[in-house]
Short mmCIF file of N, CA and C in Angstrom, two decimals:
data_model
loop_
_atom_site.label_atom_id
_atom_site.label_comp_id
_atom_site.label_asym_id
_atom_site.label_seq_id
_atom_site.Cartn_x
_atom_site.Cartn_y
_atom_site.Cartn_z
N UNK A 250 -20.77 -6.18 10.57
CA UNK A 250 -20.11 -7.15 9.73
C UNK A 250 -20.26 -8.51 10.40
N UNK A 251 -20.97 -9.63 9.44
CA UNK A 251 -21.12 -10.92 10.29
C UNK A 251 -19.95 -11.60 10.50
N UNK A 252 -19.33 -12.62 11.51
CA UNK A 252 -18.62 -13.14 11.79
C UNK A 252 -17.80 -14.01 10.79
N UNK A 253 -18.74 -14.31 9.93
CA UNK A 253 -17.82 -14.97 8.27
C UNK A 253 -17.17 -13.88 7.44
N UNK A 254 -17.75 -12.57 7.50
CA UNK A 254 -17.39 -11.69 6.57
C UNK A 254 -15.88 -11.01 6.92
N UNK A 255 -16.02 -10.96 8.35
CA UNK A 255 -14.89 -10.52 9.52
C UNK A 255 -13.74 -12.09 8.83
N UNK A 256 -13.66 -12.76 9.36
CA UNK A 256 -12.52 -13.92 9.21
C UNK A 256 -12.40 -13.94 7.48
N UNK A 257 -13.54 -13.34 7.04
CA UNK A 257 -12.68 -13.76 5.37
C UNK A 257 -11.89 -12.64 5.11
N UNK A 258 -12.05 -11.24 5.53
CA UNK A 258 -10.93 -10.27 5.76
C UNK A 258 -9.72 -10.73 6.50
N UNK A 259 -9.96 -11.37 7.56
CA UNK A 259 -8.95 -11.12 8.30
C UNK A 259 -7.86 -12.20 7.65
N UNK A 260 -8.56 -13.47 6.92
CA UNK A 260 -7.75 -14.32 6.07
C UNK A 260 -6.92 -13.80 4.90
N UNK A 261 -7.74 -12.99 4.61
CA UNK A 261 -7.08 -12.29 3.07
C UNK A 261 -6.02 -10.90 4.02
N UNK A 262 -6.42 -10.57 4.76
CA UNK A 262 -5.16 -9.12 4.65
C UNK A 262 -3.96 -10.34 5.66
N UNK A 263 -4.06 -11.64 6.55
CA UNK A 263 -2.84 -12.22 6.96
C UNK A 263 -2.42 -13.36 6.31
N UNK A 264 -3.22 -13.88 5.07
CA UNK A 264 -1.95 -14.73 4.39
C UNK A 264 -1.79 -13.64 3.06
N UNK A 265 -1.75 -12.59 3.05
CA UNK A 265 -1.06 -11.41 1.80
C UNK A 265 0.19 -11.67 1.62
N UNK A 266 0.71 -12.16 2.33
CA UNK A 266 2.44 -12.72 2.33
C UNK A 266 2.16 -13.88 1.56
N UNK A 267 1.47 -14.87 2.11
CA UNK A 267 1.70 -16.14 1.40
C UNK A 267 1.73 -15.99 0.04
N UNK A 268 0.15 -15.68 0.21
CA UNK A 268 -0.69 -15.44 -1.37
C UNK A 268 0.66 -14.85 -2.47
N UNK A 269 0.88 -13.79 -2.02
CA UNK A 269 1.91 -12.73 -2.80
C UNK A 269 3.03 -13.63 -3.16
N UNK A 270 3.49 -15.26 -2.18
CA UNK A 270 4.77 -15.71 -2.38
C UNK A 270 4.52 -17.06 -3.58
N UNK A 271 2.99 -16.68 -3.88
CA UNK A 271 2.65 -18.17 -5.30
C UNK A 271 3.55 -17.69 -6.14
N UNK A 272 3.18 -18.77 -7.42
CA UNK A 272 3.65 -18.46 -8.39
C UNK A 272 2.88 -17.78 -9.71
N UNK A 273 2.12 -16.82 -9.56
CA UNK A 273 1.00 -15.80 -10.27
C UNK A 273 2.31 -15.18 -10.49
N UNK A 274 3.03 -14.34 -10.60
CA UNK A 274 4.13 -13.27 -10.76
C UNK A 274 5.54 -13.36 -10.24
N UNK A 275 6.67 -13.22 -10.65
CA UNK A 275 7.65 -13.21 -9.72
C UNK A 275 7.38 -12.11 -9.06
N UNK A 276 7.87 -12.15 -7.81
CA UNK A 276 8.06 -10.83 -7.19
C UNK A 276 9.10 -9.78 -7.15
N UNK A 277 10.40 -10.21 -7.82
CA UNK A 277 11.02 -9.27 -8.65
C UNK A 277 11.16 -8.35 -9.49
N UNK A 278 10.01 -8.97 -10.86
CA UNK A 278 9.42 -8.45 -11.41
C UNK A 278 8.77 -7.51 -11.10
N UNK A 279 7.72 -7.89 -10.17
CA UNK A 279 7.01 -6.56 -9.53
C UNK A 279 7.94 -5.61 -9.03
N UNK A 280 9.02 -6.12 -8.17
CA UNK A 280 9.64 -5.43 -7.33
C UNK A 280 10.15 -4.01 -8.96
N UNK A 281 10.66 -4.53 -9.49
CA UNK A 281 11.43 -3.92 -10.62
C UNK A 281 10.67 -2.48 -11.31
N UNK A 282 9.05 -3.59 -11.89
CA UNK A 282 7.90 -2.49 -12.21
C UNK A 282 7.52 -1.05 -11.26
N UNK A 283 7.52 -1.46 -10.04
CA UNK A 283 7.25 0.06 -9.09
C UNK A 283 8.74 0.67 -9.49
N UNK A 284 9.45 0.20 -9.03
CA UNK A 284 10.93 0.50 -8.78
C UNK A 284 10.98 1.58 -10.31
N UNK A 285 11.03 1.10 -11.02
CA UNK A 285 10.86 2.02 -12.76
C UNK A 285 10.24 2.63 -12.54
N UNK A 286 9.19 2.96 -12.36
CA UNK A 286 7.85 3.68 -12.64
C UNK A 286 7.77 4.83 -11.81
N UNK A 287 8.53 4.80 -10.27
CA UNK A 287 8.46 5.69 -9.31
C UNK A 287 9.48 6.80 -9.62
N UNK A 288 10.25 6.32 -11.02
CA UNK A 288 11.52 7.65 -11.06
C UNK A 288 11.05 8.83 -11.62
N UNK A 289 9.22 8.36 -12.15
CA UNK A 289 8.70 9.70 -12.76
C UNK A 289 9.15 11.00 -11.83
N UNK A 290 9.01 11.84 -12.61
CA UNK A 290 9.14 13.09 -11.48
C UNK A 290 7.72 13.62 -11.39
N UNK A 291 7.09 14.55 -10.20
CA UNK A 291 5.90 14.40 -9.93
C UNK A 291 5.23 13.46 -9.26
N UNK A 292 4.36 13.43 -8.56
CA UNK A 292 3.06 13.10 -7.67
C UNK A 292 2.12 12.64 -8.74
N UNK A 293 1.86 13.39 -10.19
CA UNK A 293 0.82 13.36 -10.93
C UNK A 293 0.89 11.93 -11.99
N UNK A 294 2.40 12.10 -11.97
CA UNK A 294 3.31 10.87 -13.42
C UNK A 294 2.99 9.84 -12.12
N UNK A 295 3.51 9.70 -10.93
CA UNK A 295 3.96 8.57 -9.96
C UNK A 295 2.09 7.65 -9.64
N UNK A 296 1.54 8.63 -9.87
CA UNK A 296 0.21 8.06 -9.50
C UNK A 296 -0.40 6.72 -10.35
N UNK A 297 0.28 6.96 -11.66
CA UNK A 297 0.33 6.29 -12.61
C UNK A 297 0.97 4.94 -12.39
N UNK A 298 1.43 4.83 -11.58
CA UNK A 298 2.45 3.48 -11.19
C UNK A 298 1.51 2.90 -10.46
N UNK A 299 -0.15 2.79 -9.71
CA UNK A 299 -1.11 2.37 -9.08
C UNK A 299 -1.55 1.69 -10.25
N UNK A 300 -1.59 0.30 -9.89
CA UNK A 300 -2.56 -0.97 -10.66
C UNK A 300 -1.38 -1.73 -11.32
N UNK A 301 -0.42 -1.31 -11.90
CA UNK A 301 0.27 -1.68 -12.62
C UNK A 301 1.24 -3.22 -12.68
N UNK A 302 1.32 -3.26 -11.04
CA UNK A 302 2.23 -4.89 -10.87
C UNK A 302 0.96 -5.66 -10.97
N UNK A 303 -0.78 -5.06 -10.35
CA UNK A 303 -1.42 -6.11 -10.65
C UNK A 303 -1.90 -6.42 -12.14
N UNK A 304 -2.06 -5.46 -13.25
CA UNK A 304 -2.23 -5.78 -14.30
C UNK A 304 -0.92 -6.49 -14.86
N UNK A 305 0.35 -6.56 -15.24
CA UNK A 305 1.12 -7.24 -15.18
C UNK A 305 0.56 -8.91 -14.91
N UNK A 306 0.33 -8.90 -13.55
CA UNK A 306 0.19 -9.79 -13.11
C UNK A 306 -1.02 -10.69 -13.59
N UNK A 307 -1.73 -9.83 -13.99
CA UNK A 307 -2.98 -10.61 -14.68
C UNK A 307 -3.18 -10.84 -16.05
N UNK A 308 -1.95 -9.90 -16.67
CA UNK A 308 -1.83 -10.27 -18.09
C UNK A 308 -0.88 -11.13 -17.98
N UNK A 309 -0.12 -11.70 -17.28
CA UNK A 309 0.65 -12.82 -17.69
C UNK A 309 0.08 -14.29 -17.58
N UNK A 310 -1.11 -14.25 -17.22
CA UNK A 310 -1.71 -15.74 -17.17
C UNK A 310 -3.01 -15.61 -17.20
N UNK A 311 -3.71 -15.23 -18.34
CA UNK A 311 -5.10 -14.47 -17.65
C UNK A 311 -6.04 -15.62 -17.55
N UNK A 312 -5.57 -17.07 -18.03
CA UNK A 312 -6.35 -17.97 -17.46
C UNK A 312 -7.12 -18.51 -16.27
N UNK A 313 -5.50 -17.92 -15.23
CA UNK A 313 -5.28 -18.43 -14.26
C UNK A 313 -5.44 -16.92 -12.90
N UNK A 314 -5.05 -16.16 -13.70
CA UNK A 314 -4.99 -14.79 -12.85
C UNK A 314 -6.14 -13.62 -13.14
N UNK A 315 -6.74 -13.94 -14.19
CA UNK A 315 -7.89 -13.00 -13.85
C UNK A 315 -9.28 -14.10 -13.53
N UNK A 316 -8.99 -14.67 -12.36
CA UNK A 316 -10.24 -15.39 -11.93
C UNK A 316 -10.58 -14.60 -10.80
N UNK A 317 -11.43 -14.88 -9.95
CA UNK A 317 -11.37 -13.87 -8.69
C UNK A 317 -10.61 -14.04 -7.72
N UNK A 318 -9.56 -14.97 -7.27
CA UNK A 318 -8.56 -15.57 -6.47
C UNK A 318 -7.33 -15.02 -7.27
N UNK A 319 -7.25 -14.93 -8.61
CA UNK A 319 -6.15 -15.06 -9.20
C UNK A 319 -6.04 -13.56 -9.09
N UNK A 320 -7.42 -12.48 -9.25
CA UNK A 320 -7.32 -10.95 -9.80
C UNK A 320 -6.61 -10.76 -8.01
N UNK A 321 -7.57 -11.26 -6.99
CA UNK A 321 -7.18 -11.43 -5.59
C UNK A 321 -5.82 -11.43 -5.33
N UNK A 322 -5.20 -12.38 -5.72
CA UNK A 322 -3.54 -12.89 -5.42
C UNK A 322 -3.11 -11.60 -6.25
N UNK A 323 -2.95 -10.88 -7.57
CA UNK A 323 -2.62 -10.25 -7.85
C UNK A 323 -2.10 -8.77 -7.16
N UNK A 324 -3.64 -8.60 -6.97
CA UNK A 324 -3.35 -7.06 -6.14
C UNK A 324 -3.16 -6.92 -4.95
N UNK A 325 -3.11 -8.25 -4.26
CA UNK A 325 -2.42 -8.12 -3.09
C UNK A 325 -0.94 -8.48 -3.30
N UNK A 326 -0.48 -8.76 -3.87
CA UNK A 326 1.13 -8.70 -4.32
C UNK A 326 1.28 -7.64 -4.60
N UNK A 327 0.70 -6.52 -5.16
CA UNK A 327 0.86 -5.26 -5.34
C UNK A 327 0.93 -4.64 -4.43
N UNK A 328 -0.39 -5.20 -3.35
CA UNK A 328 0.20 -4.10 -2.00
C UNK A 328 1.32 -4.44 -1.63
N UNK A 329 1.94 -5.58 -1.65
CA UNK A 329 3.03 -5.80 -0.92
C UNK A 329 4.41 -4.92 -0.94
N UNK A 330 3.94 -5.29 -2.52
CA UNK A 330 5.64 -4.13 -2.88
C UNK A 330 5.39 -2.73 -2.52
N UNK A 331 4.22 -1.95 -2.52
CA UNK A 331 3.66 -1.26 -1.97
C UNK A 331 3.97 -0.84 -0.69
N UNK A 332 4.21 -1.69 -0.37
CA UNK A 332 3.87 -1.65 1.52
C UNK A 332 5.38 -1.76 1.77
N UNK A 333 6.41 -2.15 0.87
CA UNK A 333 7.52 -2.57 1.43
C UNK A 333 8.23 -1.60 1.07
N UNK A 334 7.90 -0.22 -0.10
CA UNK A 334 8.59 0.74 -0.59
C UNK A 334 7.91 1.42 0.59
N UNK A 335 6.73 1.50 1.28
CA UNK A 335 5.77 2.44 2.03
C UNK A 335 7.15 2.54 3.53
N UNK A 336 7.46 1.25 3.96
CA UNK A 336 8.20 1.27 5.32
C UNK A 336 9.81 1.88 4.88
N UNK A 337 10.05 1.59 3.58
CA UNK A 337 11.20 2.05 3.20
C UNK A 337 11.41 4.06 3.27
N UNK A 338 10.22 4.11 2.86
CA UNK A 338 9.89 5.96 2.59
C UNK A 338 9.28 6.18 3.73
N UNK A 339 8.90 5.57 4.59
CA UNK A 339 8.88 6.17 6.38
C UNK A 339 9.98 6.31 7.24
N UNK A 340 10.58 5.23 6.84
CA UNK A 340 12.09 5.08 7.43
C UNK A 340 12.77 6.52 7.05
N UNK A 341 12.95 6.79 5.78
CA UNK A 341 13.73 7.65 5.41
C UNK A 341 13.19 9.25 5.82
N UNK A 342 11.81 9.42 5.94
CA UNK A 342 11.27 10.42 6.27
C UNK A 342 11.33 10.71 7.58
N UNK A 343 11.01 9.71 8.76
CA UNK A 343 11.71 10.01 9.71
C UNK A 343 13.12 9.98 10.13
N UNK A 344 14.18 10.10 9.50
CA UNK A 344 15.40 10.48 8.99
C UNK A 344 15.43 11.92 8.94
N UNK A 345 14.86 12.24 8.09
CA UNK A 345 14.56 13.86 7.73
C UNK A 345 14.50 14.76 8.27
N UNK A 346 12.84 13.97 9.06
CA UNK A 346 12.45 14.57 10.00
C UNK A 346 13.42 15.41 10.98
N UNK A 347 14.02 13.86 11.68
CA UNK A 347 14.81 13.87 12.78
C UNK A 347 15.68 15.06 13.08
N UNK A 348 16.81 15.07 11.57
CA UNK A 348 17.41 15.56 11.48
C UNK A 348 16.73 17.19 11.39
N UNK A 349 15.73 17.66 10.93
CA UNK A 349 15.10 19.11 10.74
C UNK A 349 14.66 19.39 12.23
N UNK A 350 14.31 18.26 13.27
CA UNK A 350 14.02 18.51 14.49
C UNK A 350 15.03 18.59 15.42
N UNK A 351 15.76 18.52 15.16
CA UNK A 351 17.01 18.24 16.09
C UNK A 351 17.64 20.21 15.50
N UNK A 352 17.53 20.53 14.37
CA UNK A 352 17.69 21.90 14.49
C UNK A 352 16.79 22.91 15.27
N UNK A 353 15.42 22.48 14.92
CA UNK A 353 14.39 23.29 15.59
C UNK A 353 14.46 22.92 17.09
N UNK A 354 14.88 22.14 17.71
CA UNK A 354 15.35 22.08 19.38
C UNK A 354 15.61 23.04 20.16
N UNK A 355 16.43 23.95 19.42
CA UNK A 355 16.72 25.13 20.31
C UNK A 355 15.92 26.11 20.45
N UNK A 356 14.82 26.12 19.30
CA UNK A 356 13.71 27.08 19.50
C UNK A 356 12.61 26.51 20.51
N UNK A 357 12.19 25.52 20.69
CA UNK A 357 11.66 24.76 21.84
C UNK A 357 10.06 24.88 21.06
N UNK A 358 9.99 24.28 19.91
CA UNK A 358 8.85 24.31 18.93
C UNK A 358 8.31 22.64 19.71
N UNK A 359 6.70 22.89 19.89
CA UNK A 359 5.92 22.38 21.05
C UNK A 359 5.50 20.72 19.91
N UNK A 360 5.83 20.78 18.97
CA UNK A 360 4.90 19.82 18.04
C UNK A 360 6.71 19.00 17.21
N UNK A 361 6.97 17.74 17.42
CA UNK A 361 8.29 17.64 16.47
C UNK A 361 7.47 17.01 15.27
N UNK A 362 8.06 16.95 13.91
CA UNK A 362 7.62 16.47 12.76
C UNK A 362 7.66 15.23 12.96
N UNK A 363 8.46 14.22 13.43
CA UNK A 363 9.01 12.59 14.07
C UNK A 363 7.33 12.48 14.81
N UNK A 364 7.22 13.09 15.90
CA UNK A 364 6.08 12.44 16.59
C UNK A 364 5.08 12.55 15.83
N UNK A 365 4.59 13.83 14.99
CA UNK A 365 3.26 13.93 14.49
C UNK A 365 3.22 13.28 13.02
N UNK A 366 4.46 12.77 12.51
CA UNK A 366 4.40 11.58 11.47
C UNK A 366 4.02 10.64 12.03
N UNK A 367 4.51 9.73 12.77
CA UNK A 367 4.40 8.49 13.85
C UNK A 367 2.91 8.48 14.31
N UNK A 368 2.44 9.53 14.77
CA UNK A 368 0.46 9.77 14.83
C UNK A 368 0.01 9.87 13.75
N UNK A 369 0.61 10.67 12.67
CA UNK A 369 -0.33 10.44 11.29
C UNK A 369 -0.22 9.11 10.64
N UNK A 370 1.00 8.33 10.48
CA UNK A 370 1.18 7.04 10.55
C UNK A 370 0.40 5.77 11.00
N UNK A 371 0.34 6.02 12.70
CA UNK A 371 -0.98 5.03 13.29
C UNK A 371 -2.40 5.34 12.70
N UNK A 372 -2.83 6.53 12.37
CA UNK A 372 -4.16 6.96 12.79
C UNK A 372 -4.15 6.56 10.78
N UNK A 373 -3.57 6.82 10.17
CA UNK A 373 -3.61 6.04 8.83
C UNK A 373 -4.04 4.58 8.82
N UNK A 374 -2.55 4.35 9.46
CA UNK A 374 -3.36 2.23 9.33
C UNK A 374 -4.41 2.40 9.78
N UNK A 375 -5.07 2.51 10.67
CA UNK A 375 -6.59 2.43 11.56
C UNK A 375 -7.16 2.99 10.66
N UNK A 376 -7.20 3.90 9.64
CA UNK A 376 -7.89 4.68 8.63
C UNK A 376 -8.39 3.50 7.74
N UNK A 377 -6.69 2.82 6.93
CA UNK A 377 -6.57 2.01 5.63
C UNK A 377 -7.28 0.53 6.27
N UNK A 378 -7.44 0.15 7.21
CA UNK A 378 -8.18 -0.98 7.51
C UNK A 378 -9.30 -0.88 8.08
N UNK A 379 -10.02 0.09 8.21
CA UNK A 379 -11.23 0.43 8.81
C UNK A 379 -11.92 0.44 7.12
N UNK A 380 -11.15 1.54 6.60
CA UNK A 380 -11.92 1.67 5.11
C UNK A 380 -11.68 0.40 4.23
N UNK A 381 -11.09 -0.29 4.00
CA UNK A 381 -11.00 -1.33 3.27
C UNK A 381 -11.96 -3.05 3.92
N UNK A 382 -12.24 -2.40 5.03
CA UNK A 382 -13.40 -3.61 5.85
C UNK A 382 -14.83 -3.25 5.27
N UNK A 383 -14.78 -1.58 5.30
CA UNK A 383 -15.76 -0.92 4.70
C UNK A 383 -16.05 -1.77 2.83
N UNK A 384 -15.12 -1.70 2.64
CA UNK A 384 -15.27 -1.44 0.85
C UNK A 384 -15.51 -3.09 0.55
N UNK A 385 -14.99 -4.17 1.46
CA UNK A 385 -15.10 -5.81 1.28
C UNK A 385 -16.22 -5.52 1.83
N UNK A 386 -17.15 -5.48 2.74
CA UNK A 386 -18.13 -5.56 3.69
C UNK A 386 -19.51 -4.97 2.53
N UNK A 387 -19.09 -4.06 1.72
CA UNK A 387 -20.10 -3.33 0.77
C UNK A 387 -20.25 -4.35 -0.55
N UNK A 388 -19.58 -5.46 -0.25
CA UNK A 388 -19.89 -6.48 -1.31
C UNK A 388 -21.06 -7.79 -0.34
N UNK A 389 -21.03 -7.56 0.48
CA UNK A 389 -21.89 -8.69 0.89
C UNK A 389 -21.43 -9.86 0.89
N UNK A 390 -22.17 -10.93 0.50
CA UNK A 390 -21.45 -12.28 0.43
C UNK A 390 -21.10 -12.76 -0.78
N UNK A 391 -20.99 -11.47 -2.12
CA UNK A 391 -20.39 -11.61 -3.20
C UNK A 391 -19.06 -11.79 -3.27
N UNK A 392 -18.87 -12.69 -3.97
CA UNK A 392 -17.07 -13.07 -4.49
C UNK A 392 -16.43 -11.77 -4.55
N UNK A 393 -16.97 -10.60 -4.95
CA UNK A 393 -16.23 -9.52 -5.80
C UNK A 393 -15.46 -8.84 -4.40
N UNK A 394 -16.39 -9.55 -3.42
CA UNK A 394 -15.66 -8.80 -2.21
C UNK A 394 -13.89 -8.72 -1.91
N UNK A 395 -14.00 -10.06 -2.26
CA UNK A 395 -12.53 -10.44 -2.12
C UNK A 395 -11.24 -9.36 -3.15
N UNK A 396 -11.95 -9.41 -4.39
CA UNK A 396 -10.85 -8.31 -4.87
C UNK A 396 -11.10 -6.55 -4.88
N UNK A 397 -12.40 -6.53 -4.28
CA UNK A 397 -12.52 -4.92 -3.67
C UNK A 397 -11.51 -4.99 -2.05
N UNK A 398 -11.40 -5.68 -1.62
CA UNK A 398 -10.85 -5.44 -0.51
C UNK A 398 -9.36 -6.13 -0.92
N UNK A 399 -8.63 -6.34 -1.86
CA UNK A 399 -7.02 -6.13 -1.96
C UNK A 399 -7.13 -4.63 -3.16
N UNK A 400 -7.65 -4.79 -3.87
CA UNK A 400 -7.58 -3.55 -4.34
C UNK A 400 -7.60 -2.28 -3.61
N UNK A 401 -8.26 -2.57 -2.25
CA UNK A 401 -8.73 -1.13 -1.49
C UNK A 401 -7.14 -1.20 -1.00
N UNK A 402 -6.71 -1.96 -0.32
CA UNK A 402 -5.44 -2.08 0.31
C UNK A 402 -4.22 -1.58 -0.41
N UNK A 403 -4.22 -2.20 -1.83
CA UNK A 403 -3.05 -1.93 -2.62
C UNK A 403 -3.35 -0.26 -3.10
N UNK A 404 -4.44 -0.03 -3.22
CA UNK A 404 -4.43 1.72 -3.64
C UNK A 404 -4.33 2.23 -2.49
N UNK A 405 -5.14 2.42 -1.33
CA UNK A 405 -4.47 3.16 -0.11
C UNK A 405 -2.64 2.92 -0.20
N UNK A 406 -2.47 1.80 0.12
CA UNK A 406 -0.90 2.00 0.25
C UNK A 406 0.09 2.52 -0.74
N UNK A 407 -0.60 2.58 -1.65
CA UNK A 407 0.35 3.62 -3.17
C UNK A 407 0.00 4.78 -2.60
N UNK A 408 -1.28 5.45 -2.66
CA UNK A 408 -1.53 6.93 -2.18
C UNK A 408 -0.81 6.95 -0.63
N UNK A 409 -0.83 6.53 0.18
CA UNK A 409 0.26 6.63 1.46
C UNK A 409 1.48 6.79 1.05
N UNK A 410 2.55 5.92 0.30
CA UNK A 410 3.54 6.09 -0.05
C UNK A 410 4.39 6.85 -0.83
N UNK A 411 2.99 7.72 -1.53
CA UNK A 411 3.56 8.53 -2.46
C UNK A 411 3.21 9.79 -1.66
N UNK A 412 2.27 9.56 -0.71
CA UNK A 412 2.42 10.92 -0.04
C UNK A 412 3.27 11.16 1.19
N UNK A 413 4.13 9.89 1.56
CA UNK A 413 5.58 9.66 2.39
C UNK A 413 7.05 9.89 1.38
N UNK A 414 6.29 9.85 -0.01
CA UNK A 414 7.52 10.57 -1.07
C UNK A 414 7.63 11.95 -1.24
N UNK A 415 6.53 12.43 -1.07
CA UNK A 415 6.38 13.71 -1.26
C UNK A 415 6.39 14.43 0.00
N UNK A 416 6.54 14.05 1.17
CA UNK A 416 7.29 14.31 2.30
C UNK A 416 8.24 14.58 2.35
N UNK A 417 9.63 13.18 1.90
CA UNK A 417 10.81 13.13 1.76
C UNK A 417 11.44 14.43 0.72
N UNK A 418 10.47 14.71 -0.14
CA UNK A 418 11.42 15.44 -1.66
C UNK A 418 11.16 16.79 -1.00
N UNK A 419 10.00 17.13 0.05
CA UNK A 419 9.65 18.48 0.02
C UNK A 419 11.05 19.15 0.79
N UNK A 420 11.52 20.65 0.65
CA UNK A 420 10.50 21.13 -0.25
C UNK A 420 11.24 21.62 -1.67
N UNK A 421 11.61 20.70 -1.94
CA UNK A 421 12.64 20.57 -3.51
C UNK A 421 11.27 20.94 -4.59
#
């Protein structure tokens, strides 16, 4: 990856905050849209809640928001809320965890669920940003790069989060 291609990633995944804080969408709104959408029951209904704050977001101004900056700003606001339900449903899973390991203690079981979340956790991010350098990098010095690589971001972090939901619910 050439040295321009590297800094235009690294620009787009560290101002994702900024970008996400324009005025393309409230972020309430978004916040609201996952928030609804996640009460499906199922893994299969919840999957369905992927794309959705960014289409929103691009049907509300499509002048302005389905340009390639604008489709850009979009779905990285998506990861955001994404990412902010993602730390919310880790939090709570290692909760779970904790608590299911703290019974298994007395059996002196060699592996706790807490640590080998916390490794599947790291070795994920290093996964979701290795592959999403991949998927911007496979555009070359095309524009399109820019919204393959928030799109790659905002779908990894839905499929992460829903598979940190389906952690939490198991084994209901």
């Amino acid at each position: 990856m050439s040295l321009v291609a590297r800094f235009g990633l690294l620009a787009a995944v560290l101002c994702a905050p900024a970008m996400a804080a324009n005025e393309r969408y409230p972020e309430g709104q978004a916040q609201e849209i996952l928030d609804t959408c996640l009460t499906a029951e199922g893994r299969a209904e919840r999957e369905h809640c992927m794309g959705r704050i960014a289409t929103a977001c691009m049907d509300a101004d499509p002048g302005q928001n389905q340009t390639t900056v604008g489709m850009m700003d979009c779905y990285l606001l998506e990861s955001r809320i994404w990412d902010t339900r993602l730390n919310a449903e880790y939090a709570a899973v290692i909760d779970v965890f904790a608590e299911m390991d703290t019974y298994d203690a007395e059996f002196n079981v060699p592996l706790t669920r807490v640590d080998t979340l916390r490794d599947a956790q790291r070795a994920w991010i290093a996964f979701r940003d290795a592959e999403c350098s991949n998927r911007y990098a496979l555009w070359g010095s095309g524009s399109m790069r820019l919204i393959e690589g928030a799109i790659c971001r905002s779908e990894l972090t839905a499929l992460r989060t829903l598979d940190l939901i389906d952690k939490r619910e198991w084994p209901n």
